[in-house]
């Protein structure tokens, strides 16, 4: 969308809130650059986020985005095999990456004296990764990714989230497939397919680069312009098609798993990120589960001895989210737990949260946000997320204003709108060798 | 037309000339260790002091109340009552029931936790700076009148029992870690205390109250305040917290290194993956070889570009990653290396780990690895005061170790003087073939046994329950 635009310079508004002064520029090749001076440490955080995730994978390519996260650490045209990590750590830097359904982020933190090195490495893999892609490193990272999949899925409850997501978002929805992918697809993703995937999605027009740290904003911007000046724009269609409408189907799944306790998840599709109801739903999750005096925790754990753990959370997504409540049970009393969880949720309507409950939830969200913003890496990630979601890095004040504006009536309304029985999905996770699950639950799993 | 073409060529040439030079990595300026402030020490009265650090630009204050006696001093080792006191002390007070206490903390944007550790007993408050005073008053209600109830004791005992007898058993990482720990420290060692689920159930609130009263009566105490708070306020807060405190004893117990013959262990947990753990004894932290050993572990398994990660992940693709950690007290320490691999690669993985360990012992590490280790430590040092949490943890660590910031800084900066021969020498002295080593393998029993046969190695087989409960 930014293809062909000339470089434009702007300074985002600086409200007296959460968003500081940010330097924002779109380079001629389409790369969005955001820079914030932060002088609390001698480090710089460099966060490069591409708007490509597992939701963008074609059939037969499931796992490609995550595999690509790995391949980006391999050889590029000017960075030999193994040098990315070696050069960075030798400079005192550290780095990592993550892939979600919606995006892939590469984040590094370097002493300011290695800032140029960080930019060199990021720009080289954005501009010239194809010069280093070969059979050997594709094959090796397929092995590593499949081993990561095996390790993740072999820990107790390691399968749960992916199975639950696959139930809430049915076949055909971009979120149906797990980010880690399918074994056959990962294994079948060859060197040519990798180069093609990279050319399509990992161009500057589809990315935002955020720099936060011990830099002069003008000088840092100059160095970014320099290092990314030879990275060509790619072109191509980066638009996502709209996801299919989720039908109102109540479904109950049963996962037999190598665990030693029972877990019951109840989940509902929730609106996409930044939807007007998102804030109220997240606050509701804290009202349900945030320690003593919250509704789910009291009903299942503190006042009764049904569960050993319980939780409520909102899983966000650009194309839609999930609202989840869960309980871990030492002795498989799933039906009883379900009844009690449903009762707690129904009571949101019949006994609306008191103002103090809402304020407590709001305080918890605010506190977490403010604590995060003390770290340069978290700041960089926030400015990137805002850019990805809204096109500008300074959405945080607006996001927070939505949380600040939520009233008790909103909590009741979103519960009535979104947490409806006919759209509920349940997943009973039961130790192998035991039967059970909720009545009528159908055995589910993940495709190989 | 010609002149236009020339102009275009000139522009193109200019653009190329000004483009980035990608013929090699750009030069790097090494980090320089920042000077971090020493805490101001103020003796409040005999046996009671304040350590205070003013920290600008963060929103939270961390306040630690540390009583300088722990379970090793009090009992010679872990007991159910000290575990329970650590879990319960910060959940309520004489004036506040647990729920009221938790809600009051949330309202003040505050959190409190507590512990009984080997050499200290403590409470820690993290609070938004504007709510410091009311939160201190809340913590004071614990110190002047702690509350322990039978119901809460039962709850924590039940949770612990559910975890140890159900939840933990399916987790190879947890099972392996406990097998390694209990194999390393026998029950009679001060660090080797085993869970006692029956004793947990018999605990009475009075026992916890009595223990806390003993700690208060005997132990010297320090209040550490780190955050955006003026000295006068910090001192006033410390005096409120420790009003009437009279204890003066400071832990001086330093357990000897465990000396029994260690074994290797295996646990059959099914599946296709094996969780591999290796522990090797090293020098205590005050020994001259300790810094060189740290560099050796880093090169072996401590980072993403370590030798083991390079071979097992990047070359062979057998694991998502290898990790290594080093722990040490004044008298002794150990390296621990962890990796998960498919069981068919277990035997070769063991050979690879031993091979790289032998290489570190034989030849030390390369200068580039030492340089990377130095820069990593310097960068780590320079990040300590970034957030209220990191700063609080940094100063609390200094308090726990009883060392100044200058001493900690000199240890980091001193890595510059280490040469490859130092690492080889330290490794030969501590982690050579005759060193104290223990392996633990958790995964599918038959596959593990096949690998052990191939390696001609014997282990003691445990059940997950034995591993988690320390019944070796």
PDB file of C-alpha atoms in Angstrom, chain B residues 28 211 446:
ATOM      1  CA  UNK B  28      31.349  -2.119  16.488  1.00  0.00           C
ATOM      2  CA  UNK B 211       8.718 -19.527  63.352  1.00  0.00           C
ATOM      3  CA  UNK B 446      12.851 -48.674  25.839  1.00  0.00           C
TER       4      UNK B 446
END
